[in-house]
mmCIF file of C-alpha atoms in Angstrom:
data_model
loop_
_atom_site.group_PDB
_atom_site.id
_atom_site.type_symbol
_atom_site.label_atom_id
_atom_site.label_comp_id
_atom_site.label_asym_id
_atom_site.label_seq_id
_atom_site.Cartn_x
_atom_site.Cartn_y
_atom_site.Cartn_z
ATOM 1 C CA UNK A 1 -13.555 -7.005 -30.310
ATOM 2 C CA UNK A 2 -11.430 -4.037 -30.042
ATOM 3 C CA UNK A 3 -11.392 -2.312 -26.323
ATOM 4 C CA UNK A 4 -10.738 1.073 -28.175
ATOM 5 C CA UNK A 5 -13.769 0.774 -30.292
ATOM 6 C CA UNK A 6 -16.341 -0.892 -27.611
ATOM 7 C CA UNK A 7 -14.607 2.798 -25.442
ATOM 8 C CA UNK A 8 -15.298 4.790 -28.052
ATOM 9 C CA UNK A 9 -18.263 3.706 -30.055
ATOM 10 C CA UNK A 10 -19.868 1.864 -27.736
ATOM 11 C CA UNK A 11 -21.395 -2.251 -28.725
ATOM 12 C CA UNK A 12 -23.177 -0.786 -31.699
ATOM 13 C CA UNK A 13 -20.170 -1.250 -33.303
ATOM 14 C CA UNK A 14 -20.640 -4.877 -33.445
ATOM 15 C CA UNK A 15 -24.462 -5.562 -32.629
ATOM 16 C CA UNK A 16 -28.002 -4.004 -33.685
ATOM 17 C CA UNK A 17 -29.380 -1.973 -30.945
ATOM 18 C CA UNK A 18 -32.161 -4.728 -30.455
ATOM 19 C CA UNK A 19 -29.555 -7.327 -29.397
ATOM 20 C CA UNK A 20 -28.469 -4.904 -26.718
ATOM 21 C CA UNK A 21 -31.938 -4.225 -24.971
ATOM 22 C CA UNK A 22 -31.462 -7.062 -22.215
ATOM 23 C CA UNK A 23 -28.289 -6.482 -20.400
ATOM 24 C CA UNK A 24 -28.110 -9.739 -18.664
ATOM 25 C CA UNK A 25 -28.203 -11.674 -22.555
ATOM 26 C CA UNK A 26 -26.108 -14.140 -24.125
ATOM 27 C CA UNK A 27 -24.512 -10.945 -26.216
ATOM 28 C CA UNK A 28 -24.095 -9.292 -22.875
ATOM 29 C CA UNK A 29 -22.216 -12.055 -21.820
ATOM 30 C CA UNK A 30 -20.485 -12.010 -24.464
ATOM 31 C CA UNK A 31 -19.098 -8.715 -24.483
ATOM 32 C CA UNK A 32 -18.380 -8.915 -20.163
ATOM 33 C CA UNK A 33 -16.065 -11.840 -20.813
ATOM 34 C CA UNK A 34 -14.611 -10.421 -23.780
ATOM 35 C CA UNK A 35 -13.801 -7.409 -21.671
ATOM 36 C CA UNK A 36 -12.731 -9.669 -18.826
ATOM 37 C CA UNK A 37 -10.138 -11.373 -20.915
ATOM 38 C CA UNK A 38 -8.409 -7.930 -22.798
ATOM 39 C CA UNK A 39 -5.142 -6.829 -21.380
ATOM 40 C CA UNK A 40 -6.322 -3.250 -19.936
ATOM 41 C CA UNK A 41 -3.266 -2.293 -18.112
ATOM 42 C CA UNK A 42 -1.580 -2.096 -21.987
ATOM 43 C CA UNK A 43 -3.815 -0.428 -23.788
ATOM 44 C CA UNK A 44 -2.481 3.029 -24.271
ATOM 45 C CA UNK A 45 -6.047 4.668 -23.859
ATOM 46 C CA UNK A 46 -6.236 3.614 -20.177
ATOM 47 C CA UNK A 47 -2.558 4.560 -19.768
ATOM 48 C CA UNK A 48 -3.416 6.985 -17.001
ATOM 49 C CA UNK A 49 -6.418 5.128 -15.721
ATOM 50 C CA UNK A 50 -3.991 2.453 -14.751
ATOM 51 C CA UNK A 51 -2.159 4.392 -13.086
ATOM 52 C CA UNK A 52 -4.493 5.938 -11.041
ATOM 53 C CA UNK A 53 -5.390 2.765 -9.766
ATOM 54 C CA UNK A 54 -1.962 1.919 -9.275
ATOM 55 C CA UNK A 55 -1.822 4.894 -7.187
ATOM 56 C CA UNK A 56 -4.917 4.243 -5.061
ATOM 57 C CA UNK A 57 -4.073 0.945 -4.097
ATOM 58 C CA UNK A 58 -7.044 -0.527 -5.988
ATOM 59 C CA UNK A 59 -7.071 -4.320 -6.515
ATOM 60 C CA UNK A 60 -5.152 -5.655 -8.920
ATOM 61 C CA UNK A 61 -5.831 -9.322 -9.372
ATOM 62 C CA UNK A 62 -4.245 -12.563 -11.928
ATOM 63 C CA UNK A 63 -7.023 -13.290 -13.827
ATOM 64 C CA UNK A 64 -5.548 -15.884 -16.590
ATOM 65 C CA UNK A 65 -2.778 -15.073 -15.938
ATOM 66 C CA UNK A 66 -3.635 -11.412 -17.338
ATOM 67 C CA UNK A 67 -3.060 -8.934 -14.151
ATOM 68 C CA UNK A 68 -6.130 -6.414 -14.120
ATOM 69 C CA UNK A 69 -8.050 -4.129 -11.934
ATOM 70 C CA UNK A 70 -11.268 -4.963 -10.914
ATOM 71 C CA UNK A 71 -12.398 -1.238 -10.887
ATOM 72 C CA UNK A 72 -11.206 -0.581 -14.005
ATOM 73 C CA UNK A 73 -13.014 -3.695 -15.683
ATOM 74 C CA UNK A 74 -15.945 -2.775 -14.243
ATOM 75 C CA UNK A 75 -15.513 0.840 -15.200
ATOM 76 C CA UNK A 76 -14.753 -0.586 -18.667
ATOM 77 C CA UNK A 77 -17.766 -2.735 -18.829
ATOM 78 C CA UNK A 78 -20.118 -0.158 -17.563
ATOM 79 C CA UNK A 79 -18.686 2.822 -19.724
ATOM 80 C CA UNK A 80 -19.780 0.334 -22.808
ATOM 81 C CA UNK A 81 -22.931 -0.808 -21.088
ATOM 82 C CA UNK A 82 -24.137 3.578 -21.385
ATOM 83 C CA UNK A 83 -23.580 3.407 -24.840
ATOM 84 C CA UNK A 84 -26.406 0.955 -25.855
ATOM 85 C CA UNK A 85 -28.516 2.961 -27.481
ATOM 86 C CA UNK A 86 -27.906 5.204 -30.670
ATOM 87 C CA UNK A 87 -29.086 8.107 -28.251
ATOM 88 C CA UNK A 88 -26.944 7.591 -25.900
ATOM 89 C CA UNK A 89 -23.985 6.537 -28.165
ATOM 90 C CA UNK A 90 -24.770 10.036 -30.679
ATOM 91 C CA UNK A 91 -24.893 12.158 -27.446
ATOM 92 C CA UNK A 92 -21.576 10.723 -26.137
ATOM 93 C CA UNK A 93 -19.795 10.975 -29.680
ATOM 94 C CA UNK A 94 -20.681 14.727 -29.457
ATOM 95 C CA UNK A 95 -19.488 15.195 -26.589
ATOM 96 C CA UNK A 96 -16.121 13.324 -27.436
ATOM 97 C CA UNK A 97 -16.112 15.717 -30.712
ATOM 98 C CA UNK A 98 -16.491 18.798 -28.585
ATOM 99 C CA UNK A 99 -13.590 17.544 -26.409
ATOM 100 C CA UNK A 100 -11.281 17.214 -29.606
ATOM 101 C CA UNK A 101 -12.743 20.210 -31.800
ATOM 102 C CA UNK A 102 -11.152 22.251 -28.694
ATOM 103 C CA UNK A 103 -8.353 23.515 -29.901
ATOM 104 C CA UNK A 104 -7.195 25.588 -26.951
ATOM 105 C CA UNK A 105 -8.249 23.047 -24.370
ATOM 106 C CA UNK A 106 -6.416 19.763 -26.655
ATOM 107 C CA UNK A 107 -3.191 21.607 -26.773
ATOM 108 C CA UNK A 108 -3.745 23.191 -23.076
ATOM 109 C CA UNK A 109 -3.968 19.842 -21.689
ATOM 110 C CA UNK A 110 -0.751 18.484 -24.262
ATOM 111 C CA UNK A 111 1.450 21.540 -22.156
ATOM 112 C CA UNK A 112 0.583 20.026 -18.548
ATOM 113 C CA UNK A 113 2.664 17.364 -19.969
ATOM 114 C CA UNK A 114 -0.753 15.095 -20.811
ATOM 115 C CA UNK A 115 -1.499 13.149 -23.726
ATOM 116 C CA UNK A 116 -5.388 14.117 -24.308
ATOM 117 C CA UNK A 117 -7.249 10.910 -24.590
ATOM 118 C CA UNK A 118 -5.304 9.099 -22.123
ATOM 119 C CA UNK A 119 -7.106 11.968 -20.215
ATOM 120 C CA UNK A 120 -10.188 11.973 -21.252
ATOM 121 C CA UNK A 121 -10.358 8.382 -19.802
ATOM 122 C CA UNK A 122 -8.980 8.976 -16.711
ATOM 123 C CA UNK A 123 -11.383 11.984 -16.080
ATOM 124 C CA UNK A 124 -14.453 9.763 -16.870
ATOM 125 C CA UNK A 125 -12.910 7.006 -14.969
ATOM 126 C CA UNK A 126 -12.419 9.868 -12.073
ATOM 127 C CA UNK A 127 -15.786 10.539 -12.047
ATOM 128 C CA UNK A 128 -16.869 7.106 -11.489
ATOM 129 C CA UNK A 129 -14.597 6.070 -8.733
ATOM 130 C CA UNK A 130 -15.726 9.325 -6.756
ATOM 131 C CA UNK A 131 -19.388 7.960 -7.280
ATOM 132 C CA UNK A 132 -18.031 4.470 -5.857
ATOM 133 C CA UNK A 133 -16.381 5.851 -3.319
ATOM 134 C CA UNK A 134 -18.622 8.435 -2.201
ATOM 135 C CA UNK A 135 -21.340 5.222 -1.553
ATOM 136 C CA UNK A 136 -20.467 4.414 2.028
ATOM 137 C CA UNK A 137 -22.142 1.936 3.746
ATOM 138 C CA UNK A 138 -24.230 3.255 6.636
ATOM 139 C CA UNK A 139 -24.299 1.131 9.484
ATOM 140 C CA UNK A 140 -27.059 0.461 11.469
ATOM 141 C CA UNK A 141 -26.572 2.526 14.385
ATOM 142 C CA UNK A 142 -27.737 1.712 18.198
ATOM 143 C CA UNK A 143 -30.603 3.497 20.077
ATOM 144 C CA UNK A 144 -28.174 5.184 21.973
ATOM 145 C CA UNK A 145 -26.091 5.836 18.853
ATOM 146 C CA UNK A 146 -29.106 7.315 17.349
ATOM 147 C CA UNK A 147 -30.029 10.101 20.353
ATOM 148 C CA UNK A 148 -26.164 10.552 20.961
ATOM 149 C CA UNK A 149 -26.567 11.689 17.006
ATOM 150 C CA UNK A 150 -29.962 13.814 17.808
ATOM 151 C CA UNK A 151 -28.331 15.621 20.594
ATOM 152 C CA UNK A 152 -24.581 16.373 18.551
ATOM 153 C CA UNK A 153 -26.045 17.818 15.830
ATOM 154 C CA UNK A 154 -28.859 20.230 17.830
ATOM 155 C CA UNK A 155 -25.758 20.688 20.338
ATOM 156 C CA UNK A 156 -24.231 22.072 16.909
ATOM 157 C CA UNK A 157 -27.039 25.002 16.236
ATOM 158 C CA UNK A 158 -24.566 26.261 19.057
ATOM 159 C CA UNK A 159 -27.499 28.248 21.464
ATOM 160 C CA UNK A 160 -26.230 31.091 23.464
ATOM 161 C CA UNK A 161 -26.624 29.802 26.922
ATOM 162 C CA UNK A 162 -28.309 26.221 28.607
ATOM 163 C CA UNK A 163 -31.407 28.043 29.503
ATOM 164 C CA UNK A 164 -33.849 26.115 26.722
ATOM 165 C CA UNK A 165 -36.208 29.144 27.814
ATOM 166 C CA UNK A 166 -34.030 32.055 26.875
ATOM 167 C CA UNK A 167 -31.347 30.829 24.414
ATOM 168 C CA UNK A 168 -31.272 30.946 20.977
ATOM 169 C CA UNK A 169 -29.156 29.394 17.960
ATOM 170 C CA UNK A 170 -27.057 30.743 16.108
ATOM 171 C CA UNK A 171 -28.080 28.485 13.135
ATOM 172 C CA UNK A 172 -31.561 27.824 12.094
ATOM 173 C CA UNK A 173 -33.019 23.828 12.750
ATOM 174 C CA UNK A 174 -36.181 22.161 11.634
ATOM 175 C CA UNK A 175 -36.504 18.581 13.432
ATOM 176 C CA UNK A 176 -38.985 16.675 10.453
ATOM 177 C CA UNK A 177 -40.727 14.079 11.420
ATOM 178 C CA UNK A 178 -42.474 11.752 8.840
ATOM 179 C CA UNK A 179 -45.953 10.048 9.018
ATOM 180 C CA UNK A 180 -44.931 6.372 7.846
ATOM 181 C CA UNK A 181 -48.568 6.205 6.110
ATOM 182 C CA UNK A 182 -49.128 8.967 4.247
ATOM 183 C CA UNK A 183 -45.831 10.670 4.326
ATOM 184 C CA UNK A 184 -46.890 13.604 5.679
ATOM 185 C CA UNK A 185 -43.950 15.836 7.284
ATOM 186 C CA UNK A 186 -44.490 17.594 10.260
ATOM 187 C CA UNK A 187 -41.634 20.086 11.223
ATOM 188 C CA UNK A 188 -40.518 21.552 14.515
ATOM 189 C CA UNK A 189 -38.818 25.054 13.931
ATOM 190 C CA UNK A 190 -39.455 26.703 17.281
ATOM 191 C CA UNK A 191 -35.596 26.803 18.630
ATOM 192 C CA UNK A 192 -36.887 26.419 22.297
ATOM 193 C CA UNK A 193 -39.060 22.865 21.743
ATOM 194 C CA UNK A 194 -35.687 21.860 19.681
ATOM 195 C CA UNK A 195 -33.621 22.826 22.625
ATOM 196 C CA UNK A 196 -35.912 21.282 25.102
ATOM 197 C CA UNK A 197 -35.834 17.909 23.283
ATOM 198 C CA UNK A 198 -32.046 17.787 22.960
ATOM 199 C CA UNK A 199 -31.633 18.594 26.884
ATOM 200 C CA UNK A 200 -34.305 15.867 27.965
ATOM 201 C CA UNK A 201 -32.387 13.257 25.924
ATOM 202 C CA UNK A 202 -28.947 14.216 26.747
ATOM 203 C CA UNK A 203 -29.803 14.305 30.414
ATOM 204 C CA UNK A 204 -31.554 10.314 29.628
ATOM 205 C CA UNK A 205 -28.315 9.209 28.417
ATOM 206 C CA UNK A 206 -26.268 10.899 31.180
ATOM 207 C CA UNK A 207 -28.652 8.455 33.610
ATOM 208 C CA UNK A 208 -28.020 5.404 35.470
ATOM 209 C CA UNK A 209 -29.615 2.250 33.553
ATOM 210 C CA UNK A 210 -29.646 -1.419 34.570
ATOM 211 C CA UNK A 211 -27.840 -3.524 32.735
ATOM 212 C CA UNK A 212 -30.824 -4.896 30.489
ATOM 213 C CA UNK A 213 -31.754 -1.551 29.310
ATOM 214 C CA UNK A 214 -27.955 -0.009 28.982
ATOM 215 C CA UNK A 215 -27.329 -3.251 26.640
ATOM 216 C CA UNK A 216 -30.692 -2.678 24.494
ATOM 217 C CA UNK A 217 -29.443 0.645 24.089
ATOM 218 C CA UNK A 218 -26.186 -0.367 22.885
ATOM 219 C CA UNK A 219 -27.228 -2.921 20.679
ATOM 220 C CA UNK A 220 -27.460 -2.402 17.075
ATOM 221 C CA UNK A 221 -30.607 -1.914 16.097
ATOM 222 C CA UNK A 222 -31.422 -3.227 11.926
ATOM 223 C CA UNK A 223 -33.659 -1.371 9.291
ATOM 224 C CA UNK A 224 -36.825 -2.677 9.526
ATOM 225 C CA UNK A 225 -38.890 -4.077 6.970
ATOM 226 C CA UNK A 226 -42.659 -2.509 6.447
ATOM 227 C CA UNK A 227 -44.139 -5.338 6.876
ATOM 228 C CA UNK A 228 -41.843 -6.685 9.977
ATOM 229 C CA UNK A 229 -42.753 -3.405 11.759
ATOM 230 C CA UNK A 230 -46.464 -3.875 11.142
ATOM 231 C CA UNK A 231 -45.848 -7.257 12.385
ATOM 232 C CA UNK A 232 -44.057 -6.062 15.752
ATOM 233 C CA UNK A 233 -46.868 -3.654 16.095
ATOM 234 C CA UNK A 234 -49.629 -5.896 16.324
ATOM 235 C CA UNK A 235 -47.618 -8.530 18.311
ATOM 236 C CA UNK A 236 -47.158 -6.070 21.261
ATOM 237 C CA UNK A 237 -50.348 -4.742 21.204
ATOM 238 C CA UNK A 238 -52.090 -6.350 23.398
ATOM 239 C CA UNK A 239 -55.582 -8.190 22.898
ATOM 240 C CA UNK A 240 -56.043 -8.223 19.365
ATOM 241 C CA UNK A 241 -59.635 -8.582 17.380
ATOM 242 C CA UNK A 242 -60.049 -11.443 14.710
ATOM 243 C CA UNK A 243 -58.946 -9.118 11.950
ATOM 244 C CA UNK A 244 -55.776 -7.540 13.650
ATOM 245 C CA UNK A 245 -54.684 -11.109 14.422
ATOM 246 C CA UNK A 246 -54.882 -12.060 10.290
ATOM 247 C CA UNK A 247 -53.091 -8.277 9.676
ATOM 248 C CA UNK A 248 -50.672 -9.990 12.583
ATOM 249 C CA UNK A 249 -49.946 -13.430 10.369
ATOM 250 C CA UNK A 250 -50.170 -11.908 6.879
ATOM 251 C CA UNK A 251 -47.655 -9.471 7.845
ATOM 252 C CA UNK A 252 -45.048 -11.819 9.984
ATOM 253 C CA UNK A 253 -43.570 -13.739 7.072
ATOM 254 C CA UNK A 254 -39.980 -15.301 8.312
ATOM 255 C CA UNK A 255 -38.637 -14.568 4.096
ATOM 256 C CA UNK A 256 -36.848 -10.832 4.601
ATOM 257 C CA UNK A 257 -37.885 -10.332 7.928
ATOM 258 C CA UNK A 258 -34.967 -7.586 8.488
ATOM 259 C CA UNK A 259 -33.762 -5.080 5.625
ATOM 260 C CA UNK A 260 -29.139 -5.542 5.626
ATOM 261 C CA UNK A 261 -27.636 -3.786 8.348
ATOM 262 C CA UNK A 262 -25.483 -2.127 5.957
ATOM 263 C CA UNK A 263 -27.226 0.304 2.994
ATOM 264 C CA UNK A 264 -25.775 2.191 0.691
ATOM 265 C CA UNK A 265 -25.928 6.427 0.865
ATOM 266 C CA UNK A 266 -27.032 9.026 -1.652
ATOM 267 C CA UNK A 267 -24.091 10.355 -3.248
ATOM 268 C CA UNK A 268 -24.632 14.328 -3.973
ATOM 269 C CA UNK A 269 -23.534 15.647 -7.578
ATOM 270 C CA UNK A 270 -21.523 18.444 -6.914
ATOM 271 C CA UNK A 271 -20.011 16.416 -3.949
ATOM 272 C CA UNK A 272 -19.069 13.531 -6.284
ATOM 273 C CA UNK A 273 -17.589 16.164 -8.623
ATOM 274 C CA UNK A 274 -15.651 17.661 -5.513
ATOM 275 C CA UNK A 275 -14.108 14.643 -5.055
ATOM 276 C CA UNK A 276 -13.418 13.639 -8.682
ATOM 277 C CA UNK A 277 -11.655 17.750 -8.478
ATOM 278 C CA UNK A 278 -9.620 16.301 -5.865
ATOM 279 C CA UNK A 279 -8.607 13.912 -8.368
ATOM 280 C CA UNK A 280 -7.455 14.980 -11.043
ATOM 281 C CA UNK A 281 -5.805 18.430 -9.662
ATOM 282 C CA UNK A 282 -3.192 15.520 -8.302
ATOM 283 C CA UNK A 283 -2.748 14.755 -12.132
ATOM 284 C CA UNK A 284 -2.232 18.504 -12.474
ATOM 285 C CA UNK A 285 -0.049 19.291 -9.522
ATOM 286 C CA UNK A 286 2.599 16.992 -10.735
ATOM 287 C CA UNK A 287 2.824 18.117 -14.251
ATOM 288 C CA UNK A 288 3.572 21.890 -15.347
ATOM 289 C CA UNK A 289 3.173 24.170 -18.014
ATOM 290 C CA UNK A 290 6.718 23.757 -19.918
ATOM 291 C CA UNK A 291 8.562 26.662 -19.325
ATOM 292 C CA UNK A 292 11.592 26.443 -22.025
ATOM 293 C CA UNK A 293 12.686 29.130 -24.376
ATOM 294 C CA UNK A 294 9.437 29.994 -26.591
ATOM 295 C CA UNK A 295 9.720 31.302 -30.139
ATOM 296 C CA UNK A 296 7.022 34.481 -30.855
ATOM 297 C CA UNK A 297 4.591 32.001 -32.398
ATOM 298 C CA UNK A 298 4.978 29.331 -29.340
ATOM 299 C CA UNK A 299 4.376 32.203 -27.059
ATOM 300 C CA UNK A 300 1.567 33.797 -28.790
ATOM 301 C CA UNK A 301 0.069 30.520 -29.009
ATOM 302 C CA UNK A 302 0.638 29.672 -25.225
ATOM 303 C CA UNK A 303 -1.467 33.056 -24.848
ATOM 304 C CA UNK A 304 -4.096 31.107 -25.521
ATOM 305 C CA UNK A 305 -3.408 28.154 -23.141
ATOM 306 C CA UNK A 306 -5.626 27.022 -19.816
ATOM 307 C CA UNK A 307 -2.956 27.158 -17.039
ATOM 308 C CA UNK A 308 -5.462 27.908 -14.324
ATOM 309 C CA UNK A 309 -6.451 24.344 -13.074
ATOM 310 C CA UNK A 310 -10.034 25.454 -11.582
ATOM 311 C CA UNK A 311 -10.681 26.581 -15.419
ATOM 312 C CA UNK A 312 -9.327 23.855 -17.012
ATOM 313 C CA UNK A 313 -11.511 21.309 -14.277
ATOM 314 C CA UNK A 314 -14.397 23.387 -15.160
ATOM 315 C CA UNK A 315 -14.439 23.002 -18.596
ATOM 316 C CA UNK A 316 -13.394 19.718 -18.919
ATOM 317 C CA UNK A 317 -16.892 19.322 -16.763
ATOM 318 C CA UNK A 318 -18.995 21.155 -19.687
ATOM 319 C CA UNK A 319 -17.234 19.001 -22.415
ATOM 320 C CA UNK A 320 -18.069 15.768 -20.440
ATOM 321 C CA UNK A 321 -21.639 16.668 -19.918
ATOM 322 C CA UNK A 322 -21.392 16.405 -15.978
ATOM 323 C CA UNK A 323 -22.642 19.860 -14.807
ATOM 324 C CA UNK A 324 -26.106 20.276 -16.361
ATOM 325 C CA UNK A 325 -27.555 22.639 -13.648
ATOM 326 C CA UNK A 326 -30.651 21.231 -11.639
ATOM 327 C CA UNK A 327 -34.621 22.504 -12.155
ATOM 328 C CA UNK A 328 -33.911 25.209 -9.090
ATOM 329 C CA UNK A 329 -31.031 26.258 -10.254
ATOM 330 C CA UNK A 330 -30.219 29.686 -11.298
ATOM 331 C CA UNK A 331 -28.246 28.910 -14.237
ATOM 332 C CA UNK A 332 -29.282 26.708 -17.159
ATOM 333 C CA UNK A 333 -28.116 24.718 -19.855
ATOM 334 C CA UNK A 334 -28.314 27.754 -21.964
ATOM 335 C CA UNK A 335 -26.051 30.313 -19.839
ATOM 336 C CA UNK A 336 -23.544 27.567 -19.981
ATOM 337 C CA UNK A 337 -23.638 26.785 -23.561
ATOM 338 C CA UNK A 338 -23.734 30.666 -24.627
ATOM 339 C CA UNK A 339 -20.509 31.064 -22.246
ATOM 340 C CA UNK A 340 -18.620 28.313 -23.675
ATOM 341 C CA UNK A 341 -19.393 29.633 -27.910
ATOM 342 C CA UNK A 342 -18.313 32.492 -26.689
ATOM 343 C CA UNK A 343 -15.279 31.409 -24.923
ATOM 344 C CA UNK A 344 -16.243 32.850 -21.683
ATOM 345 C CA UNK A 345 -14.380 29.639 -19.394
ATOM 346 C CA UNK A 346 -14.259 31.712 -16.807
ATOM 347 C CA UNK A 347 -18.078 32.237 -16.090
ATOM 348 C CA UNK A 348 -18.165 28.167 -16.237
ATOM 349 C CA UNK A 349 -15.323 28.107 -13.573
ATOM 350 C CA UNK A 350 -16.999 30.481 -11.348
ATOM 351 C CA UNK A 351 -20.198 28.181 -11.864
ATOM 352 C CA UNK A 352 -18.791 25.052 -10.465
ATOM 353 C CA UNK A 353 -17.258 26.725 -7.926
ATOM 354 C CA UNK A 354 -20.421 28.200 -6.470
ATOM 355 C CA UNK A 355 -21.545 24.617 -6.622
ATOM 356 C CA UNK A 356 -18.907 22.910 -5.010
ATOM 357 C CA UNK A 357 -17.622 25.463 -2.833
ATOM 358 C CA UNK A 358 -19.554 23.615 0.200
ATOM 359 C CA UNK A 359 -17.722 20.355 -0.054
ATOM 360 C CA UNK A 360 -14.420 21.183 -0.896
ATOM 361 C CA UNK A 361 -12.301 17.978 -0.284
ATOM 362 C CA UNK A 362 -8.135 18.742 -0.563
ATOM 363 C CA UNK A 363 -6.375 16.124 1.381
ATOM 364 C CA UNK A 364 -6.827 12.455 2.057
ATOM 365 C CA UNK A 365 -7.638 13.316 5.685
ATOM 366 C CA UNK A 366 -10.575 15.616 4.594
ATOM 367 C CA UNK A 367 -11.854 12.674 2.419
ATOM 368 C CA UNK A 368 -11.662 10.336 4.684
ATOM 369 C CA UNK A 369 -13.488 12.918 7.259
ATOM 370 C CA UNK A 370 -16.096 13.252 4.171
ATOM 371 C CA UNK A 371 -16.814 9.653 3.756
ATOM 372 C CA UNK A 372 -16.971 9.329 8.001
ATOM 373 C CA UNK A 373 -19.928 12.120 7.840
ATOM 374 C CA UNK A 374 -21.839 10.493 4.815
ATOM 375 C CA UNK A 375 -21.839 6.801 7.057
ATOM 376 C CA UNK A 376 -23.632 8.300 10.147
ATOM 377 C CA UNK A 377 -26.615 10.004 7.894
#
């Protein structure tokens, strides 16, 4: 197998779409140690891929004697994995033709000094890192860690003055509250009960406590299973009846008693696309638009080039298929696809922009500020 043509075409290049249905297969197998056992870091497609991890510090390991990055095999192997399917395979080969049919973004992207599908890989590989990266784990927080939480963030509707009787926020809150049965949400808007609840718990955990309680507060408190929590329930109840007692033992298996400690967040689109902006403007910033002598043709031809980054980001997004707007969005598909026929990049760039404008990310110290916040939802 050739890594260029499992990148680019996807496993249907060597097997029927039937022997690719169960992904944990003998051909599956197959293809994962084949993968494992190619020399990545020299093939010139991943040139800038490689680097990147170079860059970021990301493991390199000896694996046969073979060095290779374990992010970038997995990239590798999960890149091929997506194209499966003739659907998915047909609708990534267009979008791989629209990339190349581009004339002014192809030769836009060959003046920043970058060879254009060494690029395309990185930007893909981009993308997935920021989705790695973006999946902290979220620690199971204390009971005091969990009200110190509840009071920061109402603390941070910032109200005018301590009275919880006659202050108000400068920023709207809702405190939601879910029924664990039938997920019913009940919300608490009134700024005063919000208020209220945020001075009664900050003035709890300003208390004295024994030393019992002050350590049962501090310690860290585990996810809970369903059926572990139905379990607890009944077990300090009280006097049970015949049939909460069998609830009681049905419902206190010792298999998966406790969920991990650690989970895994949500990662946000247009935050994941922040980051991967973050990215690969450090690709940009360190190569330039050549700025030699031009001939009349070179410079009516460099007329034509991308040299605003945002623009260049943007459509690079379109061509990759990573910014179909959402159901309650007020853009769709179509605004997007009439402004790119029409050559109209800069109604894309304000697009993603709107989008991501929330999460902007532009240092390491903001990411690592980023990925801080997303552990302690």
């Amino acid at each position: 197998m050739e890594l260029r043509k499992l990148l680019d075409n996807g496993p249907l290049e060597y097997y029927e779409e039937e022997q690719l249905s169960n992904l944990y297969g003998k051909v599956w197998h197959h293809i994962l140690t084949e993968i494992s056992e190619m020399d990545l870091l020299n093939e010139p497609l991943l040139d800038l891929v490689t680097d990147f991890a170079r860059k970021r510090n990301l493991t390199f390991i000896d694996y046969d004697e073979n060095e290779v990055s374990w992010e970038v095999q997995v990239y590798c192997s999960r890149h091929t994995s997506r194209l499966r399917t003739k659907r998915s395979r047909v609708e990534y080969e267009e979008r791989l033709r629209r990339f190349y049919n581009n004339k002014i973004l192809i030769d836009s992207l060959k003046y920043w000094g970058l060879d254009p599908s060494s690029f395309w890989y990185l930007f893909l590989f981009c993308n997935y890192y920021s989705g790695e990266l973006l999946k902290v784990e979220k620690k199971s927080r204390s009971i005091k860690g969990d009200l110190e939480l509840l009071v920061a963030r109402i603390r941070n509707l910032n109200f005018s003055n301590n009275n919880w009787e006659s202050s108000y926020p400068l920023y709207n809150g809702i405190l939601t509250l879910a029924n664990g049965v039938d997920k019913e949400k009940i919300s608490i808007t009134t700024p005063q009960t919000i208020h209220l609840i945020g001075q009664l718990i900050d003035h709890f955990l300003k208390e004295k406590h024994n030393p019992e309680t002050e350590q049962y507060l501090e310690n860290l408190q585990p996810k809970l299973t369903p059926d572990y929590m139905k379990y607890l329930y009944y077990n300090t109840k009280g006097d049970l009846t015949d049939e909460e007692l069998k609830e009681r033992n049905d419902s206190g298996c010792l298999d998966g008693l406790l969920e991990p400690k650690i989970i895994r967040s949500k990662v946000n689109k247009w935050q994941q696309i922040a980051l991967l902006k973050y990215f690969v403007f450090g690709y940009l910033n360190n190569n330039s638009i050549k700025h030699s002598t031009l001939n009349d043709e070179e410079r009516k031809k460099r007329l034509l080039l991308i040299t605003d980054k945002n623009k260049l980001f943007a459509l690079m997004l379109y061509v990759t298929g990573l910014i179909k707007p959402d159901n309650q969005s007020k853009k769709t598909l179509n605004d997007l696809n009439q402004w790119y026929n029409s050559g109209d990049y800069e109604n894309i760039r304000n697009y993603v922009w709107s989008c991501i404008k929330d999460y902007n990310i532009e240092s390491e110290e903001m990411l690592k500020k980023t990925l801080e916040k997303l552990s302690l939802k």
